[in-house]
GROMACS .gro file of C-alpha atoms in nm:
model
  361
    1MET     CA    1   8.332  10.981   9.745
    2GLU     CA    2   8.555  10.755   9.543
    3TYR     CA    3   8.394  10.526   9.286
    4PHE     CA    4   8.612  10.244   9.154
    5VAL     CA    5   8.439  10.137   8.834
    6TYR     CA    6   8.534   9.799   8.691
    7MET     CA    7   8.560   9.880   8.322
    8THR     CA    8   8.644   9.513   8.261
    9ASN     CA    9   8.736   9.200   8.452
   10ASP     CA   10   8.984   9.109   8.180
   11CYS     CA   11   9.356   9.180   8.214
   12ASN     CA   12   9.665   9.163   7.992
   13LEU     CA   13   9.906   9.086   8.278
   14LYS     CA   14   9.742   8.843   8.525
   15CYS     CA   15   9.971   8.886   8.825
   16GLU     CA   16  10.011   8.579   9.047
   17TYR     CA   17   9.937   8.775   9.367
   18CYS     CA   18   9.639   8.969   9.228
   19SER     CA   19   9.336   8.957   9.457
   20VAL     CA   20   9.119   9.154   9.214
   21LEU     CA   21   9.128   8.938   8.902
   22LEU     CA   22   8.840   8.691   8.913
   23ASP     CA   23   8.718   8.383   8.734
   24CYS     CA   24   8.416   8.551   8.577
   25GLU     CA   25   8.253   8.230   8.459
   26LYS     CA   26   8.286   8.069   8.801
   27ASN     CA   27   8.154   8.379   8.978
   28ASN     CA   28   7.886   8.456   8.720
   29LEU     CA   29   8.033   8.799   8.644
   30PRO     CA   30   8.018   8.979   8.309
   31ILE     CA   31   8.354   9.073   8.160
   32LYS     CA   32   8.228   9.429   8.098
   33PRO     CA   33   7.959   9.631   8.276
   34ALA     CA   34   7.609   9.492   8.226
   35TYR     CA   35   7.452   9.820   8.338
   36SER     CA   36   7.433  10.145   8.139
   37ASN     CA   37   7.635  10.459   8.198
   38GLY     CA   38   7.307  10.635   8.275
   39GLU     CA   39   7.232  10.388   8.555
   40LEU     CA   40   7.581  10.438   8.697
   41ILE     CA   41   7.549  10.818   8.690
   42GLU     CA   42   7.211  10.804   8.863
   43PHE     CA   43   7.359  10.580   9.134
   44ILE     CA   44   7.645  10.825   9.187
   45LYS     CA   45   7.401  11.114   9.220
   46GLN     CA   46   7.191  10.927   9.476
   47THR     CA   47   7.499  10.827   9.675
   48GLN     CA   48   7.627  11.184   9.678
   49MET     CA   49   7.291  11.295   9.817
   50LEU     CA   50   7.311  11.022  10.082
   51THR     CA   51   7.658  11.128  10.197
   52GLY     CA   52   7.628  11.502  10.142
   53ASP     CA   53   7.963  11.494   9.965
   54ASN     CA   54   8.036  11.740   9.685
   55GLU     CA   55   8.352  11.566   9.565
   56ILE     CA   56   8.347  11.277   9.318
   57SER     CA   57   8.649  11.077   9.207
   58ILE     CA   58   8.582  10.817   8.939
   59TYR     CA   59   8.855  10.555   8.912
   60PHE     CA   60   8.874  10.356   8.591
   61PHE     CA   61   8.947  10.019   8.745
   62GLY     CA   62   8.958   9.649   8.665
   63GLY     CA   63   9.092   9.408   8.550
   64GLU     CA   64   9.289   9.635   8.323
   65PRO     CA   65   9.080   9.940   8.224
   66SER     CA   66   9.315  10.043   7.943
   67LEU     CA   67   9.170   9.753   7.744
   68GLU     CA   68   8.848   9.955   7.719
   69TYR     CA   69   8.950  10.307   7.617
   70ASP     CA   70   8.635  10.359   7.407
   71ASP     CA   71   8.412  10.282   7.705
   72ILE     CA   72   8.617  10.513   7.926
   73GLU     CA   73   8.569  10.797   7.678
   74ARG     CA   74   8.193  10.744   7.676
   75LEU     CA   75   8.178  10.740   8.057
   76ILE     CA   76   8.382  11.061   8.077
   77ASP     CA   77   8.146  11.234   7.834
   78ILE     CA   78   7.830  11.153   8.028
   79ALA     CA   79   7.989  11.214   8.368
   80LYS     CA   80   8.107  11.562   8.270
   81LYS     CA   81   7.758  11.644   8.144
   82GLU     CA   82   7.550  11.494   8.426
   83LEU     CA   83   7.780  11.556   8.724
   84SER     CA   84   7.887  11.911   8.640
   85SER     CA   85   7.751  12.047   8.969
   86PHE     CA   86   8.007  11.840   9.162
   87SER     CA   87   8.383  11.864   9.197
   88LEU     CA   88   8.467  11.585   8.954
   89LYS     CA   89   8.798  11.403   8.905
   90PHE     CA   90   8.900  11.108   8.689
   91VAL     CA   91   9.176  10.863   8.781
   92LEU     CA   92   9.319  10.582   8.567
   93HIS     CA   93   9.431  10.276   8.766
   94THR     CA   94   9.648  10.081   8.522
   95ASN     CA   95   9.938   9.841   8.483
   96GLY     CA   96  10.082  10.083   8.224
   97LEU     CA   97  10.127   9.838   7.938
   98ARG     CA   98   9.889  10.028   7.707
   99LEU     CA   99   9.966  10.385   7.809
  100ASP     CA  100  10.148  10.430   7.480
  101VAL     CA  101   9.809  10.426   7.307
  102LEU     CA  102   9.618  10.630   7.567
  103PRO     CA  103   9.393  10.868   7.369
  104ASP     CA  104   9.448  11.241   7.420
  105LYS     CA  105   9.078  11.279   7.499
  106ILE     CA  106   9.122  11.064   7.810
  107LEU     CA  107   9.466  11.192   7.905
  108ASN     CA  108   9.346  11.552   7.906
  109GLU     CA  109   9.064  11.468   8.149
  110LEU     CA  110   9.267  11.271   8.403
  111THR     CA  111   9.364  11.413   8.740
  112LEU     CA  112   9.632  11.150   8.796
  113ILE     CA  113   9.739  10.797   8.704
  114MET     CA  114   9.778  10.512   8.950
  115PHE     CA  115  10.047  10.287   8.804
  116SER     CA  116  10.046   9.933   8.943
  117ILE     CA  117  10.382   9.762   8.898
  118ASN     CA  118  10.439   9.387   8.918
  119TYR     CA  119  10.798   9.368   9.037
  120GLU     CA  120  10.801   8.990   8.996
  121LYS     CA  121  10.790   9.043   8.619
  122ILE     CA  122  11.092   9.277   8.610
  123PRO     CA  123  11.396   9.075   8.491
  124HIS     CA  124  11.719   9.084   8.688
  125HIS     CA  125  11.910   9.169   8.369
  126ILE     CA  126  11.843   9.245   8.001
  127LEU     CA  127  11.603   9.525   8.094
  128HIS     CA  128  11.544   9.620   7.733
  129PRO     CA  129  11.332   9.505   7.571
  130SER     CA  130  11.132   9.379   7.868
  131TYR     CA  131  10.832   9.443   8.089
  132PHE     CA  132  11.048   9.698   8.274
  133SER     CA  133  11.144   9.903   7.969
  134THR     CA  134  10.784   9.897   7.843
  135ILE     CA  135  10.628  10.041   8.159
  136ILE     CA  136  10.907  10.294   8.219
  137ASP     CA  137  10.904  10.417   7.860
  138ASN     CA  138  10.524  10.447   7.873
  139ALA     CA  139  10.536  10.646   8.196
  140LEU     CA  140  10.794  10.884   8.053
  141SER     CA  141  10.598  10.926   7.729
  142ILE     CA  142  10.289  11.028   7.928
  143LYS     CA  143  10.497  11.292   8.104
  144GLU     CA  144  10.610  11.428   7.767
  145ARG     CA  145  10.251  11.457   7.650
  146ARG     CA  146  10.118  11.611   7.971
  147PRO     CA  147  10.279  11.679   8.313
  148LEU     CA  148  10.028  11.458   8.490
  149PRO     CA  149  10.105  11.322   8.841
  150ILE     CA  150  10.174  10.949   8.841
  151ILE     CA  151  10.176  10.736   9.156
  152ALA     CA  152  10.356  10.404   9.129
  153ARG     CA  153  10.203  10.126   9.339
  154LEU     CA  154  10.418   9.830   9.439
  155THR     CA  155  10.295   9.508   9.598
  156VAL     CA  156  10.545   9.358   9.840
  157THR     CA  157  10.535   8.979   9.840
  158GLU     CA  158  10.763   8.711   9.980
  159LYS     CA  159  10.928   8.702   9.636
  160THR     CA  160  11.017   9.071   9.618
  161SER     CA  161  11.251   9.323   9.780
  162ILE     CA  162  11.105   9.660   9.879
  163PHE     CA  163  11.450   9.822   9.899
  164THR     CA  164  11.546   9.705   9.549
  165GLU     CA  165  11.205   9.788   9.405
  166LEU     CA  166  11.206  10.145   9.529
  167LEU     CA  167  11.556  10.224   9.415
  168GLN     CA  168  11.487  10.078   9.072
  169VAL     CA  169  11.159  10.252   8.988
  170SER     CA  170  11.109  10.557   9.212
  171ASN     CA  171  11.309  10.795   8.993
  172PHE     CA  172  11.053  10.758   8.712
  173PHE     CA  173  10.741  10.849   8.911
  174ASP     CA  174  10.616  11.143   9.114
  175TYR     CA  175  10.523  10.932   9.416
  176VAL     CA  176  10.563  10.569   9.518
  177TYR     CA  177  10.337  10.369   9.746
  178TRP     CA  178  10.399  10.009   9.846
  179GLN     CA  179  10.163   9.765  10.012
  180ILE     CA  180  10.233   9.432  10.175
  181GLU     CA  181  10.039   9.167   9.989
  182ASN     CA  182   9.694   9.104  10.136
  183CYS     CA  183   9.662   8.728  10.162
  184ASP     CA  184   9.517   8.474  10.403
  185THR     CA  185   9.856   8.347  10.511
  186PHE     CA  186  10.227   8.379  10.440
  187ASN     CA  187  10.435   8.078  10.335
  188ASN     CA  188  10.702   8.163  10.591
  189ALA     CA  189  10.586   8.453  10.806
  190THR     CA  190  10.899   8.470  11.020
  191VAL     CA  191  11.139   8.499  10.726
  192PHE     CA  192  10.913   8.746  10.546
  193LYS     CA  193  10.872   8.970  10.851
  194ASN     CA  194  11.243   8.972  10.931
  195THR     CA  195  11.336   9.047  10.570
  196TYR     CA  196  11.076   9.318  10.532
  197ILE     CA  197  11.172   9.491  10.859
  198TYR     CA  198  11.541   9.484  10.764
  199GLU     CA  199  11.469   9.633  10.421
  200VAL     CA  200  11.239   9.902  10.561
  201GLU     CA  201  11.516  10.001  10.800
  202LYS     CA  202  11.763  10.036  10.512
  203THR     CA  203  11.507  10.224  10.304
  204PHE     CA  204  11.437  10.461  10.595
  205GLU     CA  205  11.810  10.531  10.639
  206TYR     CA  206  11.837  10.611  10.269
  207TRP     CA  207  11.526  10.835  10.281
  208LEU     CA  208  11.642  11.012  10.598
  209LYS     CA  209  11.981  11.106  10.446
  210TYR     CA  210  11.800  11.289  10.166
  211LEU     CA  211  11.559  11.447  10.413
  212GLU     CA  212  11.851  11.588  10.615
  213GLN     CA  213  11.972  11.755  10.294
  214GLY     CA  214  11.634  11.921  10.239
  215VAL     CA  215  11.502  11.670   9.983
  216MET     CA  216  11.190  11.467  10.054
  217LEU     CA  217  11.180  11.152   9.844
  218LYS     CA  218  10.814  11.088   9.765
  219TYR     CA  219  10.773  10.757   9.943
  220ILE     CA  220  10.410  10.781  10.052
  221PRO     CA  221  10.420  10.544  10.354
  222PHE     CA  222  10.709  10.746  10.502
  223MET     CA  223  10.547  11.078  10.415
  224ALA     CA  224  10.225  10.964  10.580
  225VAL     CA  225  10.394  10.873  10.908
  226LEU     CA  226  10.579  11.204  10.910
  227LYS     CA  227  10.254  11.390  10.844
  228PHE     CA  228  10.058  11.210  11.114
  229MET     CA  229  10.338  11.264  11.365
  230PHE     CA  230  10.352  11.641  11.323
  231PHE     CA  231  10.045  11.755  11.126
  232HIS     CA  232   9.768  11.509  11.213
  233ASP     CA  233   9.449  11.619  11.042
  234ARG     CA  234   9.188  11.342  11.068
  235ASN     CA  235   8.981  11.116  11.289
  236ASP     CA  236   9.204  10.830  11.404
  237ASN     CA  237   8.899  10.612  11.473
  238GLU     CA  238   8.837  10.557  11.100
  239PHE     CA  239   9.025  10.363  10.835
  240SER     CA  240   9.239  10.621  10.657
  241CYS     CA  241   9.196  10.432  10.327
  242GLY     CA  242   8.822  10.512  10.332
  243TYR     CA  243   8.708  10.154  10.390
  244SER     CA  244   8.332  10.128  10.462
  245ARG     CA  245   8.271  10.502  10.437
  246GLY     CA  246   8.443  10.682  10.149
  247MET     CA  247   8.496  10.441   9.860
  248ILE     CA  248   8.278  10.205   9.659
  249TYR     CA  249   8.396   9.934   9.421
  250ILE     CA  250   8.138   9.878   9.147
  251GLN     CA  251   8.160   9.539   8.980
  252THR     CA  252   8.045   9.475   8.624
  253ASN     CA  253   7.715   9.328   8.747
  254GLY     CA  254   7.640   9.650   8.939
  255MET     CA  255   7.708   9.505   9.283
  256CYS     CA  256   7.899   9.736   9.519
  257TYR     CA  257   8.171   9.655   9.770
  258ALA     CA  258   8.374   9.832  10.037
  259CYS     CA  259   8.691   9.660   9.912
  260SER     CA  260   8.818   9.522   9.583
  261ASP     CA  261   8.954   9.205   9.745
  262ASN     CA  262   8.755   8.883   9.784
  263VAL     CA  263   8.455   9.001   9.584
  264GLU     CA  264   8.358   8.638   9.529
  265GLY     CA  265   8.314   8.596   9.907
  266ASN     CA  266   8.065   8.886   9.929
  267VAL     CA  267   8.220   8.980  10.264
  268HIS     CA  268   8.242   9.350  10.177
  269TYR     CA  269   7.911   9.375   9.991
  270MET     CA  270   7.728   9.707  10.047
  271GLY     CA  271   7.445   9.700   9.791
  272ASP     CA  272   7.411   9.763   9.420
  273ILE     CA  273   7.367  10.052   9.181
  274HIS     CA  274   6.993   9.988   9.143
  275LYS     CA  275   6.889   9.964   9.510
  276GLY     CA  276   7.161  10.183   9.655
  277VAL     CA  277   7.423  10.111   9.920
  278THR     CA  278   7.457  10.112  10.296
  279LEU     CA  279   7.790  10.245  10.418
  280PRO     CA  280   7.883  10.053  10.737
  281HIS     CA  281   8.116  10.326  10.874
  282HIS     CA  282   8.326  10.082  11.075
  283LYS     CA  283   8.524  10.232  11.363
  284LEU     CA  284   8.870  10.120  11.464
  285THR     CA  285   8.746  10.069  11.819
  286GLU     CA  286   8.559   9.764  11.682
  287PHE     CA  287   8.886   9.592  11.603
  288LYS     CA  288   9.231   9.511  11.738
  289CYS     CA  289   9.327   9.878  11.689
  290ASN     CA  290   9.113   9.989  11.983
  291LYS     CA  291   9.394  10.045  12.234
  292CYS     CA  292   9.691  10.030  11.998
  293PRO     CA  293   9.951  10.299  12.081
  294TYR     CA  294  10.028  10.338  11.710
  295ARG     CA  295   9.668  10.398  11.601
  296SER     CA  296   9.714  10.769  11.522
  297LEU     CA  297  10.001  10.680  11.285
  298CYS     CA  298   9.847  10.371  11.128
  299MET     CA  299   9.470  10.421  11.140
  300GLY     CA  300   9.389  10.059  11.084
  301ARG     CA  301   9.596   9.987  10.772
  302CYS     CA  302   9.331   9.784  10.588
  303GLY     CA  303   8.965   9.712  10.658
  304ARG     CA  304   8.967   9.379  10.477
  305MET     CA  305   9.253   9.259  10.697
  306HIS     CA  306   9.054   9.317  11.017
  307VAL     CA  307   8.731   9.172  10.880
  308GLU     CA  308   8.871   8.856  10.719
  309PHE     CA  309   9.208   8.759  10.866
  310SER     CA  310   9.291   8.575  11.188
  311ILE     CA  311   9.428   8.770  11.483
  312GLU     CA  312   9.759   8.585  11.442
  313HIS     CA  313   9.787   8.693  11.078
  314ILE     CA  314   9.679   9.050  11.155
  315ASN     CA  315   9.965   9.056  11.405
  316ASP     CA  316  10.207   8.974  11.121
  317TYR     CA  317  10.107   9.295  10.940
  318CYS     CA  318  10.106   9.494  11.263
  319GLN     CA  319  10.458   9.385  11.351
  320MET     CA  320  10.593   9.488  11.012
  321ASN     CA  321  10.430   9.829  11.025
  322GLN     CA  322  10.506   9.892  11.389
  323ALA     CA  323  10.873   9.842  11.306
  324MET     CA  324  10.837  10.127  11.056
  325PHE     CA  325  10.660  10.351  11.309
  326LYS     CA  326  10.936  10.288  11.565
  327LEU     CA  327  11.196  10.415  11.318
  328PHE     CA  328  11.015  10.748  11.313
  329LEU     CA  329  10.948  10.764  11.686
  330ASN     CA  330  11.311  10.682  11.765
  331ASN     CA  331  11.417  10.971  11.541
  332LYS     CA  332  11.139  11.212  11.640
  333GLU     CA  333  11.370  11.486  11.769
  334LEU     CA  334  11.584  11.481  11.455
  335LEU     CA  335  11.275  11.477  11.231
  336GLU     CA  336  11.131  11.775  11.417
  337GLN     CA  337  11.453  11.969  11.364
  338ILE     CA  338  11.451  11.884  10.994
  339ILE     CA  339  11.093  12.006  10.955
  340GLU     CA  340  11.177  12.331  11.135
  341ARG     CA  341  11.466  12.388  10.894
  342ASN     CA  342  11.249  12.308  10.593
  343PRO     CA  343  10.910  12.478  10.629
  344THR     CA  344  10.809  12.379  10.274
  345PHE     CA  345  10.794  12.016  10.388
  346LYS     CA  346  10.458  12.090  10.551
  347ASP     CA  347  10.313  12.183  10.213
  348GLU     CA  348  10.456  11.867  10.057
  349LEU     CA  349  10.297  11.655  10.330
  350GLU     CA  350   9.959  11.821  10.277
  351ASN     CA  351   9.958  11.775   9.899
  352TRP     CA  352   9.618  11.658   9.774
  353ILE     CA  353   9.778  11.374   9.581
  354LEU     CA  354   9.847  11.186   9.904
  355GLU     CA  355   9.473  11.141   9.953
  356TYR     CA  356   9.447  10.924   9.643
  357THR     CA  357   9.605  10.612   9.785
  358GLU     CA  358   9.638  10.426  10.110
  359PHE     CA  359   9.896  10.532  10.367
  360THR     CA  360  10.004  10.229  10.569
  361PRO     CA  361  10.158   9.929  10.390
   0.00000   0.00000   0.00000
């Protein structure tokens, strides 16, 4: 099970597109957890018993969790002591602005870092000093202190370019994942879809040229499609992200959700740390995905999308991702030949790190 623990609802970046940052006063939410670490640990134990799962991943989430390093240290200490019978991992989900002051005590306990990048804040020129130079220098300094895997996460909005983003930042991180912004509507869906599809095509061509030379650029959405085409290893009737079955977002008031988005709407509410949770275990056959020919490659994309958005808007996301799937299907024979020539690719596609983020943008 994955437990996304809101260490704070405060943030030092406040991205325009952020669907996680809340008005705490309006929503009657504490800035920091109002429950004790002991209560959290007991909840995790009970949930592990409910699911029969021996693996625990605790994500330090927010807001921006790096604002609360002291609290993270205390949670690590009690978790290591009380959850020692489980396979325990710690993940920091951060915007990277305070990684330069990340304590060694935390760094040495982390399994990986999820690095959320706001491309809208990267200037087109004068990159130093800037937001760009700060996050890149911080990522590189972490690598010098410890060779810890770092996954960069990019949000694709109508104001960004996925092709430009990837080429600018991917060289500084072990893996890159991008996700199309989850929002109720696009300002101009037609323009956004056409632009995105064009840029994904160009990105795929760039990625494929490297792949033909025996180099797999670590673009997680592309790696995921390749894996599910040739080495499919899971139930394609479940959301691959773990929605409603494998992850719990724990807000500062102790309430638990299947998704971090739209907490104020209570749509994804599953319970709380005191009374326990009910995992809905939604199946893709309940949604538009039921008879989709791309289901084994996509596996639903995003649970929130299917639960909250209109069919018309869901179709916008489907069209953008189906364009990506078609690139792979149209090149299936070539991709199969490349994999045969490079047997180590199978190991790269089965790396455990890929399980720590979503697959389909």
